[in-house]
Amino acid sequence: MKTIKELLEQLHPEFDYNSSDDFISDGLIDSIDMQELFALIEEEYNVELAGTDLAPQNFVSIDSIRELISSHGVEVE
């Protein structure tokens, strides 16, 4: 199973996600990236996310993404 960072790097391998506290404000993730990451999460972790999960606050950091996935009963690194 891929880590959250590996999923992020599929979108933009050129970005340093470890140096950002807010992916959206820092321009590392936009609305299209959120949709792509949403689909990658569903596929990789075999979860069905709700439309309401596609909210910016769920994609600002690795921790917020981890919390989103965990809220669906899947523990991730």
Coordinates of C-alpha atoms in Angstrom, one line a residue:
M1 CA 0.0 0.0 0.0
K2 CA 1.4 3.4 -0.9
T3 CA 1.9 6.1 1.6
I4 CA 0.0 9.4 1.4
K5 CA 3.3 11.1 0.4
E6 CA 3.7 8.6 -2.5
L7 CA 0.2 9.4 -3.7
L8 CA 1.0 13.1 -3.5
E9 CA 4.2 12.6 -5.5
Q10 CA 2.2 10.8 -8.2
L11 CA 0.4 14.2 -8.7
H12 CA 3.5 16.4 -8.6
P13 CA 6.8 14.7 -7.9
E14 CA 8.6 18.0 -8.2
F15 CA 7.0 19.4 -5.0
D16 CA 8.4 19.1 -1.5
Y17 CA 5.4 18.2 0.5
N18 CA 7.4 18.0 3.7
S19 CA 8.2 21.7 3.7
S20 CA 4.6 22.8 3.6
D21 CA 2.1 23.3 6.4
D22 CA -0.7 24.1 4.0
F23 CA -0.6 22.5 0.5
I24 CA -3.4 24.6 -0.8
S25 CA -2.2 28.0 0.4
D26 CA 1.3 27.1 -0.8
G27 CA 0.0 26.2 -4.3
L28 CA 1.0 22.5 -4.1
I29 CA -2.6 21.3 -4.5
D30 CA -5.4 22.9 -6.5
S31 CA -9.0 21.8 -7.0
I32 CA -8.2 19.5 -9.8
D33 CA -5.4 17.9 -7.8
M34 CA -7.9 17.4 -4.9
Q35 CA -10.2 15.5 -7.2
E36 CA -7.3 13.3 -8.5
L37 CA -6.1 12.6 -5.0
F38 CA -9.6 11.8 -3.9
A39 CA -9.8 9.1 -6.7
L40 CA -6.3 7.8 -5.8
I41 CA -7.2 7.5 -2.1
E42 CA -10.4 5.6 -3.0
E43 CA -8.5 3.2 -5.2
E44 CA -5.4 2.8 -3.1
Y45 CA -7.1 2.3 0.3
N46 CA -10.3 0.7 -1.0
V47 CA -12.6 3.2 0.6
E48 CA -15.6 5.0 -0.6
L49 CA -15.3 8.7 0.2
A50 CA -18.4 10.9 0.4
G51 CA -18.8 14.0 -1.8
T52 CA -18.6 16.1 1.4
D53 CA -15.1 14.7 1.9
L54 CA -13.9 16.7 -1.1
A55 CA -13.4 19.8 1.0
P56 CA -10.2 21.8 1.1
Q57 CA -9.6 21.4 4.8
N58 CA -9.2 17.6 4.2
F59 CA -6.2 18.2 1.8
V60 CA -4.1 20.9 3.5
S61 CA -1.4 18.5 4.9
I62 CA -0.4 14.8 5.1
D63 CA -2.0 14.8 8.6
S64 CA -5.4 16.1 7.4
I65 CA -5.4 13.6 4.6
R66 CA -4.5 10.8 7.0
E67 CA -7.4 11.9 9.3
L68 CA -9.8 11.8 6.3
I69 CA -8.8 8.3 5.4
S70 CA -8.8 7.2 9.1
S71 CA -12.3 8.6 9.5
H72 CA -13.3 5.8 7.0
G73 CA -11.8 3.1 9.1
V74 CA -8.4 2.7 7.4
E75 CA -5.2 3.4 9.2
V76 CA -2.3 4.7 7.1
E77 CA 1.3 5.7 7.5

